[in-house]
Short mmCIF file of C-alpha atoms and ligand atoms in Angstrom, two decimals:
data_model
loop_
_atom_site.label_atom_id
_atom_site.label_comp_id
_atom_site.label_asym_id
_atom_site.label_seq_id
_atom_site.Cartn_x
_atom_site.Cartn_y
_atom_site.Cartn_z
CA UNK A 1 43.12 21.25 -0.51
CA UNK A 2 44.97 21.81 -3.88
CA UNK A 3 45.34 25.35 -5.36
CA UNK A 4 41.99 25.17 -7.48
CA UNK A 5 40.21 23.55 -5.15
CA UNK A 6 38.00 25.50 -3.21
CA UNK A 7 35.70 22.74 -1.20
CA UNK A 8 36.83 20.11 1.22
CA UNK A 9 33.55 18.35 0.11
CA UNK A 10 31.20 18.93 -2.40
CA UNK A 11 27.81 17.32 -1.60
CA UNK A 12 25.40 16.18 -4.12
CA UNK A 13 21.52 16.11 -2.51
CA UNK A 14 20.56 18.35 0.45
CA UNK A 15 18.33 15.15 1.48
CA UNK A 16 19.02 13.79 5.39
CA UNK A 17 22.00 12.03 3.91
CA UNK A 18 23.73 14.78 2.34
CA UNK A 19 22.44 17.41 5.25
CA UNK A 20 23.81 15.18 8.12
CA UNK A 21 27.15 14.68 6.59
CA UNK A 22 27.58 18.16 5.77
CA UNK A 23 26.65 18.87 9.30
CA UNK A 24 29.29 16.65 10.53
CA UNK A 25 32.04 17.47 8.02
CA UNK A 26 30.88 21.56 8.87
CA UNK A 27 31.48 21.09 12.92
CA UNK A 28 34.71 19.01 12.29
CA UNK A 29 36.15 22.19 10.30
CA UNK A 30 35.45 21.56 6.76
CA UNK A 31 34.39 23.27 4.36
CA UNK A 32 31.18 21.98 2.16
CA UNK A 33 29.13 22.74 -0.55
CA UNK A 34 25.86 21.45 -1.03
CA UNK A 35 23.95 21.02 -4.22
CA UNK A 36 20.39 20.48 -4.83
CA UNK A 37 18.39 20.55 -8.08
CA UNK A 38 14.94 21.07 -6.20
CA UNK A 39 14.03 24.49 -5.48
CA UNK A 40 14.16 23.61 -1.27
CA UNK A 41 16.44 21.84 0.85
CA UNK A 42 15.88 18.43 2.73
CA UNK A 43 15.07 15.81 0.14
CA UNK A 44 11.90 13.76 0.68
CA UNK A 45 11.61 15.17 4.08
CA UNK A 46 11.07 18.36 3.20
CA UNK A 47 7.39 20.36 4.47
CA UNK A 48 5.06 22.86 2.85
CA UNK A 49 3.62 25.00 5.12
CA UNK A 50 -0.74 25.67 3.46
CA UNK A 51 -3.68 26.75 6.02
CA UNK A 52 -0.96 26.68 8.51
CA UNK A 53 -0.35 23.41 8.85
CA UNK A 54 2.63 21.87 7.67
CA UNK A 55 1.93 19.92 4.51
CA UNK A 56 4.78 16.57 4.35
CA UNK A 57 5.22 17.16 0.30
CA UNK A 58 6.44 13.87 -0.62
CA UNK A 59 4.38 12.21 1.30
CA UNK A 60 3.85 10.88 5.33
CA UNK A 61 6.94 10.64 7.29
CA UNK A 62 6.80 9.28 11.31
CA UNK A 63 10.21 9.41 12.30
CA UNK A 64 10.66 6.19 14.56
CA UNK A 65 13.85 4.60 16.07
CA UNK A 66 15.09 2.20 18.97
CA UNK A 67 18.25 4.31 18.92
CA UNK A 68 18.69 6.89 21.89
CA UNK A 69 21.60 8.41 20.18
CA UNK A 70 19.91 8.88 17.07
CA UNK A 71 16.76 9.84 19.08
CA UNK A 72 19.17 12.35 21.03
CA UNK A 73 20.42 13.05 17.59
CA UNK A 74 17.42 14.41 15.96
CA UNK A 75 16.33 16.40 19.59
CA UNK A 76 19.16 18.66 18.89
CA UNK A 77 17.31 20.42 16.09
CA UNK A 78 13.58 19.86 16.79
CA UNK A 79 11.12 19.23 19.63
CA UNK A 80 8.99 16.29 18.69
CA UNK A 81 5.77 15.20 19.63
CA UNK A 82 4.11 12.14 20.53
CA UNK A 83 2.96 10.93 17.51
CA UNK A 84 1.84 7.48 17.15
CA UNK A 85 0.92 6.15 13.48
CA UNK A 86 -1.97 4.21 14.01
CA UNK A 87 -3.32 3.97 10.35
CA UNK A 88 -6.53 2.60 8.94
CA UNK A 89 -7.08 0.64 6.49
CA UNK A 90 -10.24 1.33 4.46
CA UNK A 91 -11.47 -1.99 2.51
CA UNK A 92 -14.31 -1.39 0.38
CA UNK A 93 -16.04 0.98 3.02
CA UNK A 94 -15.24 -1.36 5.64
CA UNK A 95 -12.36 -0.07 8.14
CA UNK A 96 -9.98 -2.00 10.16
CA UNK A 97 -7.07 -0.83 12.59
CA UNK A 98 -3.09 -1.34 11.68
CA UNK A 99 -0.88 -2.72 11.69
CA UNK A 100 -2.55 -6.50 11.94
CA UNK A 101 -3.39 -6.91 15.66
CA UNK A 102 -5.79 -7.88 18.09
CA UNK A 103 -8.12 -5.06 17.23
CA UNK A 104 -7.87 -6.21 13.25
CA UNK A 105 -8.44 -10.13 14.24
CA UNK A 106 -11.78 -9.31 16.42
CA UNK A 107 -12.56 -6.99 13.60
CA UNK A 108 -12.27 -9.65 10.99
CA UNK A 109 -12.99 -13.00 12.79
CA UNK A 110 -14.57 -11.78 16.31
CA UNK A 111 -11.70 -13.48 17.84
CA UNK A 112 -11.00 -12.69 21.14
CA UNK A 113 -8.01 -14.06 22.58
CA UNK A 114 -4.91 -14.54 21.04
CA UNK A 115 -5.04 -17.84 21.16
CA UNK A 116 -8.06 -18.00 18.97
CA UNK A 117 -6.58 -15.72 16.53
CA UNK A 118 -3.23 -17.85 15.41
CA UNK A 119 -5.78 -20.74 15.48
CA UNK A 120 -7.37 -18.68 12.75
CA UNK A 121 -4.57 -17.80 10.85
CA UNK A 122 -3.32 -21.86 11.28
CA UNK A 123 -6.46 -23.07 9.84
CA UNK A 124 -6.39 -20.36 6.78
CA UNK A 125 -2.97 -21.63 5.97
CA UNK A 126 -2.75 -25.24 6.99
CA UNK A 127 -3.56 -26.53 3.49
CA UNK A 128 -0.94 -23.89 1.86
CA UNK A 129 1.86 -26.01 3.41
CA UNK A 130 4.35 -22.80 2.65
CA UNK A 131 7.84 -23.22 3.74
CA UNK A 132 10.55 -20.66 4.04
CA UNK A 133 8.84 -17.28 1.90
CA UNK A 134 9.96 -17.22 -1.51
CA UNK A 135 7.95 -13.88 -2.11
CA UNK A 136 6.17 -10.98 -0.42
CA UNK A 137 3.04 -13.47 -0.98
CA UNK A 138 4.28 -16.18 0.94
CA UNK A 139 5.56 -14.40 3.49
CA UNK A 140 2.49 -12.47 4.07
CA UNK A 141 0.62 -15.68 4.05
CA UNK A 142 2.47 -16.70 6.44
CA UNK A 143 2.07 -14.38 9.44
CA UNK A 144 -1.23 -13.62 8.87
CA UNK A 145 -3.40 -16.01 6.69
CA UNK A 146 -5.80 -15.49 3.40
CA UNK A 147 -8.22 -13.39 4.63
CA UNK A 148 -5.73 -10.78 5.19
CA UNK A 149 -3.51 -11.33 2.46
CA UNK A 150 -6.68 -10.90 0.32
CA UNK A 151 -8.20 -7.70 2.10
CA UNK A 152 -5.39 -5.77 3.30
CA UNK A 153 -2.38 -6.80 1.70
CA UNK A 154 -2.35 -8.11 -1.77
CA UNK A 155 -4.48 -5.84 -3.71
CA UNK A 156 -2.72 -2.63 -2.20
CA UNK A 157 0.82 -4.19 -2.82
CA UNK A 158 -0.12 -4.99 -6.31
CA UNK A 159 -1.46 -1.38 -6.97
CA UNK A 160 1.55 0.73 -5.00
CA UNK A 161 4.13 -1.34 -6.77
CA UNK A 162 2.66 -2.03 -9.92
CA UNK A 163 3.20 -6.10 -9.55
CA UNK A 164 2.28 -8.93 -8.40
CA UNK A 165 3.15 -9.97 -4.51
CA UNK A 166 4.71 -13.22 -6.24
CA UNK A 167 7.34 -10.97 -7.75
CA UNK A 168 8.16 -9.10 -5.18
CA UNK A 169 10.94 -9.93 -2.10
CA UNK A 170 9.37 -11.06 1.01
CA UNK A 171 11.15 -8.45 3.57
CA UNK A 172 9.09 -5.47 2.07
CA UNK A 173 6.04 -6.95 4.05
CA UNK A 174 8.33 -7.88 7.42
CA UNK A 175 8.52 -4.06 8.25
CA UNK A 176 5.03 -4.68 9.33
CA UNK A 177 4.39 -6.08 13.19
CA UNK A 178 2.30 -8.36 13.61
CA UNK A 179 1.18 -8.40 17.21
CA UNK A 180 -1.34 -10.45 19.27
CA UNK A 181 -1.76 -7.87 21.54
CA UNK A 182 -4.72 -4.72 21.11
CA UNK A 183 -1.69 -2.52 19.96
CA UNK A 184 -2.03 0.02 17.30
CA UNK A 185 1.12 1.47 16.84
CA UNK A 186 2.57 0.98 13.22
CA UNK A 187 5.86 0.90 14.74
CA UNK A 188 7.73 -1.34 17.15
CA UNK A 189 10.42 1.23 18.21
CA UNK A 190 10.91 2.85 21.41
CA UNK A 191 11.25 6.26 20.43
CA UNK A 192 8.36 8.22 17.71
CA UNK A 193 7.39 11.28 16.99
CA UNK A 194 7.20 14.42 14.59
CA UNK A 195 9.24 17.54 14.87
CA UNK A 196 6.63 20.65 16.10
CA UNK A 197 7.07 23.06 13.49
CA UNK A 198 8.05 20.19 10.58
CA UNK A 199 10.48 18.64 9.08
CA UNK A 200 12.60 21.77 7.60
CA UNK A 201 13.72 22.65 11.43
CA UNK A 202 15.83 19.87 11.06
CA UNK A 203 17.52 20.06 7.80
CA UNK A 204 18.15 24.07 8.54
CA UNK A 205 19.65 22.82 11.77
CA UNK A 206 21.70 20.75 9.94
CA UNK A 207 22.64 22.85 7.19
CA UNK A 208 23.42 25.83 9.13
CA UNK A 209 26.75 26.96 8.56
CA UNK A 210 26.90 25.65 5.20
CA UNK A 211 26.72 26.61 1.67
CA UNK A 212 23.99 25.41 -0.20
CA UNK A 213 23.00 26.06 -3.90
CA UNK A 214 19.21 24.88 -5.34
CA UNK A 215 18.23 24.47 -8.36
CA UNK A 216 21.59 22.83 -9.31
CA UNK A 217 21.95 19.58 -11.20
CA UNK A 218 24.92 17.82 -10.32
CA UNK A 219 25.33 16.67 -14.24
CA UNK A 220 24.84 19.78 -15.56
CA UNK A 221 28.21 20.55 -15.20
CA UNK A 222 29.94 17.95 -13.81
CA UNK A 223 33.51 18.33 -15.44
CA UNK A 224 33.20 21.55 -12.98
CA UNK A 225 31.83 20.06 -9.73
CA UNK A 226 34.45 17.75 -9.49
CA UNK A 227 37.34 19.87 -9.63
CA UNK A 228 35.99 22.41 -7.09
CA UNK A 229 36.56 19.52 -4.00
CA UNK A 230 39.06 17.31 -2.71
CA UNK A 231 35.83 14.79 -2.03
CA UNK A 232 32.58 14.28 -3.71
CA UNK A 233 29.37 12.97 -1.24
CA UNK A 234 26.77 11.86 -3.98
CA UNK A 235 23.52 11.21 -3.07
CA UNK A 236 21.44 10.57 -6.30
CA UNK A 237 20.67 7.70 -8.00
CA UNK A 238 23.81 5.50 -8.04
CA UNK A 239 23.11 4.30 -12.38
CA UNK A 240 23.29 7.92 -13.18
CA UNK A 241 26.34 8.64 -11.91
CA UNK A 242 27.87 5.75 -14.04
CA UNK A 243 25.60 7.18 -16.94
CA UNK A 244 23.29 3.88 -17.00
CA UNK A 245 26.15 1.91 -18.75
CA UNK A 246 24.29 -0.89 -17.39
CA UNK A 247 20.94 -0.15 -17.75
CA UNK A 248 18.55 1.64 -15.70
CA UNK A 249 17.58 0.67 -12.22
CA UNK A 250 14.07 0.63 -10.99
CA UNK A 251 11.87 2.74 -8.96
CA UNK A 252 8.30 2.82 -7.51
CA UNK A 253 6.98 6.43 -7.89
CA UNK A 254 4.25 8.03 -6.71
CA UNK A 255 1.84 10.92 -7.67
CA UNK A 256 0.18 13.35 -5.27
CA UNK A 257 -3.11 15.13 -5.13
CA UNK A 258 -3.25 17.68 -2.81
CA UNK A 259 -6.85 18.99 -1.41
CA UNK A 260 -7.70 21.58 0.84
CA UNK A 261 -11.15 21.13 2.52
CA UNK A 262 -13.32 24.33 4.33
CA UNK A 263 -13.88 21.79 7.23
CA UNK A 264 -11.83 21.06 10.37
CA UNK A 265 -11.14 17.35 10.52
CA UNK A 266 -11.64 15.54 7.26
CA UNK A 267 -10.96 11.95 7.76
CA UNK A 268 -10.10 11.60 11.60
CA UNK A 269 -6.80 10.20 11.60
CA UNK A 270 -3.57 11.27 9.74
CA UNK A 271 -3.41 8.11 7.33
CA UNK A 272 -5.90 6.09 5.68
CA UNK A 273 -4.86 2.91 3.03
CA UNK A 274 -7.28 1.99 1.18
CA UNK A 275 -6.55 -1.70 0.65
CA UNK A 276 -9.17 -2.30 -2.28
CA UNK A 277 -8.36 -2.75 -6.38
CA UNK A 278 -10.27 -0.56 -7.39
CA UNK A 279 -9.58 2.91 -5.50
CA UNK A 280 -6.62 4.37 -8.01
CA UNK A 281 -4.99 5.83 -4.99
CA UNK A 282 -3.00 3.74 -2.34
CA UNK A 283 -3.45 6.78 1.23
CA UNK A 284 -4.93 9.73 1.72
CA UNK A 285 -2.80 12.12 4.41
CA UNK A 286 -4.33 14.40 6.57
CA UNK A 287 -1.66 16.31 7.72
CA UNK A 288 -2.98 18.11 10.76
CA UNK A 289 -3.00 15.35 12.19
CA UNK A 290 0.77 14.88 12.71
CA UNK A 291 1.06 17.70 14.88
CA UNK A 292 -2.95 17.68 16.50
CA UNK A 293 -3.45 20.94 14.72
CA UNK A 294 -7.13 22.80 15.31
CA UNK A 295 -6.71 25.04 12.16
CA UNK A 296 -10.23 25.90 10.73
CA UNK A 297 -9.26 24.46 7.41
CA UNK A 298 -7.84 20.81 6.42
CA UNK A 299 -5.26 19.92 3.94
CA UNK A 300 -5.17 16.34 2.73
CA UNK A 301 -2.95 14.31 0.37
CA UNK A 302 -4.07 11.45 -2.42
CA UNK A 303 -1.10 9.36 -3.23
CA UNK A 304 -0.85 7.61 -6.76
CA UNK A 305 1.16 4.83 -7.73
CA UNK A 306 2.79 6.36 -10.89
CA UNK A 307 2.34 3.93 -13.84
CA UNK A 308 5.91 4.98 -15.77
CA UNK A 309 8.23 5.21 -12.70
CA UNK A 310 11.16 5.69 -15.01
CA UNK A 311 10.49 9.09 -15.81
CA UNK A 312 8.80 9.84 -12.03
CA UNK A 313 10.63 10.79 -8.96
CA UNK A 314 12.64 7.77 -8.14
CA UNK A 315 11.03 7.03 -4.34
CA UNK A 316 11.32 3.35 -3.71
CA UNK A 317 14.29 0.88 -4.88
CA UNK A 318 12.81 -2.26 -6.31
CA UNK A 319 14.95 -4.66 -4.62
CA UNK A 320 14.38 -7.68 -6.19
CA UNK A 321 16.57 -9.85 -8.05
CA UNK A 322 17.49 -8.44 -11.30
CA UNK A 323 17.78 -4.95 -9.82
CA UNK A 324 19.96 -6.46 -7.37
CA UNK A 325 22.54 -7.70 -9.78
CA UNK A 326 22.40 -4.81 -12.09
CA UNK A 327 22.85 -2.62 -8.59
CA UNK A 328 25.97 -5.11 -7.64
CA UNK A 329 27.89 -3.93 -10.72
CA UNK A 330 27.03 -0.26 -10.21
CA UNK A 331 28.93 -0.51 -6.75
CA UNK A 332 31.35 -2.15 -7.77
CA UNK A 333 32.29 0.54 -10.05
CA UNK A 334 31.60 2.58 -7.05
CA UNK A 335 34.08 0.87 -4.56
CA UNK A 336 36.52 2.08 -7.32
CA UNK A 337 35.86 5.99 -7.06
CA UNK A 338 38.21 6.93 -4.31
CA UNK A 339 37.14 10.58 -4.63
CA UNK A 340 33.08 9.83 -4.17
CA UNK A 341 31.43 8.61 -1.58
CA UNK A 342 27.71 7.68 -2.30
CA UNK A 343 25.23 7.33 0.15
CA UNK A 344 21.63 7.34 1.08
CA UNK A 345 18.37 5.55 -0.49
CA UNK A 346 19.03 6.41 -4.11
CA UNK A 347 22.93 5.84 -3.90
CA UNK A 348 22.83 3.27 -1.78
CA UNK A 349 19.61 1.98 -3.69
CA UNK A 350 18.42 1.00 0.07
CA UNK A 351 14.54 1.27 0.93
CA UNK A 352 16.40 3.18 4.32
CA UNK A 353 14.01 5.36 6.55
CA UNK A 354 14.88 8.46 7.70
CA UNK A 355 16.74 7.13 10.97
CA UNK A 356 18.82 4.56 9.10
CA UNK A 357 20.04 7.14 6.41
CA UNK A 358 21.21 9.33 9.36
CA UNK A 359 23.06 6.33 11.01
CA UNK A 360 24.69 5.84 7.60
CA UNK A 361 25.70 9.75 6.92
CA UNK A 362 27.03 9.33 10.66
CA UNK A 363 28.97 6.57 10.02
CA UNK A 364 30.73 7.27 7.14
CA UNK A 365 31.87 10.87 8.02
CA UNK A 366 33.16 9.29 11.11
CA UNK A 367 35.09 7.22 9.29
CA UNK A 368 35.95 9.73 7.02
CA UNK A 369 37.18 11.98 9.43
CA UNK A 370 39.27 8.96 11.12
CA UNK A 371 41.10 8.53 8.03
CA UNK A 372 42.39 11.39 7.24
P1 FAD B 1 16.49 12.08 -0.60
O1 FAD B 1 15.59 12.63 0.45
O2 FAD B 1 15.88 11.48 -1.81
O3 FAD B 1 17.47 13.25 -1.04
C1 FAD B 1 18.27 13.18 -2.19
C2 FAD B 1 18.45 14.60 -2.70
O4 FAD B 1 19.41 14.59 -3.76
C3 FAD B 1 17.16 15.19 -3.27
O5 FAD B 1 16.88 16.45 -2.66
C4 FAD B 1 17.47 15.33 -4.76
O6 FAD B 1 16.84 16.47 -5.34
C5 FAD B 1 18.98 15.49 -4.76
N1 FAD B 1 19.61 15.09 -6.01
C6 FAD B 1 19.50 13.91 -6.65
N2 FAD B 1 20.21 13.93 -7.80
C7 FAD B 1 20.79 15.15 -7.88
C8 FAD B 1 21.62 15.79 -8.85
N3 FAD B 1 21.99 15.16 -9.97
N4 FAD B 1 22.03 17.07 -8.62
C9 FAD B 1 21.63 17.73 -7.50
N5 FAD B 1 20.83 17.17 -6.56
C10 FAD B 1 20.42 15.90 -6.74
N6 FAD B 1 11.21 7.28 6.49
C11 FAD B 1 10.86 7.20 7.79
O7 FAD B 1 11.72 7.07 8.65
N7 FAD B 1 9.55 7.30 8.15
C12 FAD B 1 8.54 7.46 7.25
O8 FAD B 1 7.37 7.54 7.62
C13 FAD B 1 8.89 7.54 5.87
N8 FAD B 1 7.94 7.70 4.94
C14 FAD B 1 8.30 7.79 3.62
C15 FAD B 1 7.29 7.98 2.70
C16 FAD B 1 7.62 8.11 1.35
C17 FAD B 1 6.53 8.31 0.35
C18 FAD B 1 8.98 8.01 0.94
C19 FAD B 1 9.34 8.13 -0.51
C20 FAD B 1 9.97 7.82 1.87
C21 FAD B 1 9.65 7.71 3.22
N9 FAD B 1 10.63 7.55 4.20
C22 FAD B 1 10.28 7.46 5.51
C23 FAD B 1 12.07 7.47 3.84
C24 FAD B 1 12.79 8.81 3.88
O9 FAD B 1 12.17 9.72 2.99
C25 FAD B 1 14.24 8.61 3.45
O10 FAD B 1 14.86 7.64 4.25
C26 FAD B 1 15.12 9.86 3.49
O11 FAD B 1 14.43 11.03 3.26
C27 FAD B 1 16.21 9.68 2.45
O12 FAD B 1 17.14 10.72 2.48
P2 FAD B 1 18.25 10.78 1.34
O13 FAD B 1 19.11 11.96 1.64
O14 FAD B 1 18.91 9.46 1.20
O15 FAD B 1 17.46 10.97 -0.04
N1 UDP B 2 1.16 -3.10 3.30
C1 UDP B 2 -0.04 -3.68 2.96
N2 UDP B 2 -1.20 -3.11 3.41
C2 UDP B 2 -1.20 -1.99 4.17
C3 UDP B 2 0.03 -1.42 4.53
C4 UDP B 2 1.19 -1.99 4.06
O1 UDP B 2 -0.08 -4.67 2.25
O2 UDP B 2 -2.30 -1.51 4.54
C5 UDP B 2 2.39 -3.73 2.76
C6 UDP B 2 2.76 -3.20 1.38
O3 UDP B 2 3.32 -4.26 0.64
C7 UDP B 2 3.83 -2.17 1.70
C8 UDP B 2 4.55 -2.84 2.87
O4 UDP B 2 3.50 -3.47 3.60
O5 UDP B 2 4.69 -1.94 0.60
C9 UDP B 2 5.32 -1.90 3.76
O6 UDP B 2 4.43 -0.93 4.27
P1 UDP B 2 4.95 0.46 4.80
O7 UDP B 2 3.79 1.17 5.41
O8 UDP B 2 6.16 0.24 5.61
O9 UDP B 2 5.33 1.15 3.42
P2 UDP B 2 5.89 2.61 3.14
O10 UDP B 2 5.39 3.51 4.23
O11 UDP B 2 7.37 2.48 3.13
O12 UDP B 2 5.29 2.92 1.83
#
């Protein structure tokens, strides 16, 4: 560390990405400061506790993984349960299970077999004669035929992300399974869960030992950030670091509308889409659920799409084309900043989950570490 230097890292976001790699950096020896400019720790992650249950604030998270080390990873600072997401999707009144499996095919069709379902989805698309996707449409198409694509897919893709599934990249629908089997887990990994007690377990785990300072915008004062540490971790958006200088990248925001309800179980399952045009909102949470709570009270969550993302919490990259290119000059300007380091889903500009943004923070304090 030079003279005026009083940080071996100073780390911008308190989100999983900035949490884990001050956790890292903190066991290896090193000193770190964390910054946030929310008023609480732990990014998008991060739970209210109302009516005693623990309220996910910016919306559902199932943390899911096929990796034991990660899995291990996460036990350190949390017990989980056994969670499955098994949401429903709510189609003008009429419900069917997720994701798009045996149970939605006899639903739909009264198919019975698997056999009888691809059938169905063959004939729906025979006469489509689509190739390899071009778009979130086609893809969708695809693996599941029209009569899915027009009840469950399209019209709830079109209102979360304010366009239309022709515009939008085809892998956004392929974290979906699509299984012939009666199998209503949303997720295809081995290991699920959420942490008893919430999310914030985990990021105090993580940030235990550290300093951490809310309600602290990075660009506030910059000029004085970056001289208090050898090494900068930034986790916000990547085009404000570089001041926009070429243009703004974009985001899908959300809105959310929280409810508490004098009844015990409001809906009967933690997530319900509702898959229509013509509800405004996309889910509604019920967030006892997560953690089978019997509280005598319910809290539940609308989500919005939000109209002007731009000036919204920046949730989801839009990671089609144009963004893509305007993002490839942003890192190249990044690969050039031998004092930063920028990761996680707004540095990155990554639609990461929470597993994938710890296998990243892992990663590159590792290697961080290694090179020194
Ligand atoms: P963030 O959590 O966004 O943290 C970044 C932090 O940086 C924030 O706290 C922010 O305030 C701070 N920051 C930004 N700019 C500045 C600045 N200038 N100065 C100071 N601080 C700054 N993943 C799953 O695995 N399962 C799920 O079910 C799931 N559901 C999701 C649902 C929603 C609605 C969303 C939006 C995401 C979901 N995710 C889910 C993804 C998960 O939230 C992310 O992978 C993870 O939280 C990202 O962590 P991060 O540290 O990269 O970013
Ligand atoms: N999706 C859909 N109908 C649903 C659920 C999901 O069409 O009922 C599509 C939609 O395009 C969405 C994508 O699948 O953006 C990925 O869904 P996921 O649940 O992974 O989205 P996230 O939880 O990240 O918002």
């Amino acid at each position: 560390m030079k003279s005026e230097e009083k940080y071996d890292y100073l780390i911008v976001g308190s989100g999983l990405f900035g949490a884990t790699f001050a956790h890292e950096m903190t066991k290896a020896g090193k000193k770190c400061l964390v910054l946030d400019k929310r008023d609480h720790a732990g990014g998008n992650i991060h739970c209210k506790k109302i009516e005693d249950i623990n309220v996910h604030w910016y919306g559902a998270h199932i943390f899911h993984t096929n990796d034991k080390f990660l899995w291990d990873y996460v036990n350190q600072f949390a017990e989980f349960n056994r969670y499955t997401n098994s949401p429903i999707a709510n189609y003008k009144g009429e419900l069917y299970n997720l994701p798009f499996n045996m149970n939605t095919f006899y639903s739909l069709w009264g198919t019975k077999t698997p056999k009888e379902a691809k059938e169905e989805i063959a004939r729906q698309i025979k006469h489509l004669n689509i190739g390899e996707p071009q778009n979130l449409e086609e893809q969708a198409l695809k693996l599941v035929g029209t009569d899915i694509y027009e009840k469950l897919i399209k019209h709830y893709t079109e209102k979360q992300w304010g366009k239309k599934a022709t515009e939008l990249p085809a892998f956004i629908i392929k974290r979906l399974p699509v299984r012939f089997t009666y199998d209503n887990n949303y997720f295809n990994d081995k290991y699920q869960g959420i942490p008893i007690g919430g999310y914030n377990k985990i990021i105090d785990g993580l940030l235990d030992g550290c300093e951490v300072r809310l309600n602290t915008d990075f660009f506030e004062d910059r000029t004085k950030w970056l001289s208090l540490a050898e090494k900068i971790v930034y986790t916000g958006k990547i085009d404000a670091y570089f001041d926009y200088r070429f243009g703004e990248l974009e985001y899908r925001s959300l809105r959310y509308e929280l409810e508490v309800h004098d009844t015990e179980n409001y809906q009967g399952n933690a997530v319900m889409n509702f898959t229509d045009a013509e509800t405004p909102y996309t889910r509604v949470y019920e967030h006892k659920h997560f953690e089978f709570g019997t509280q005598p009270k319910t809290v539940t969550t609308k989500e919005y799409p939000v109209k002007d993302a731009q000036n919204a919490e920046p949730y989801y990259p839009v990671n089609d084309e144009k963004n893509m290119h305007t993002l490839k000059k942003y890192q190249d300007l990044a690969s050039k900043e031998e004092k930063v380091i920028f990761g996680g889903r707004l540095a990155e500009y990554r639609y990461y989950d929470m597993h994938q943004v710890i296998a990243s923070a892992l990663l590159k304090s590792k290697n961080e570490l290694k090179n020194e």
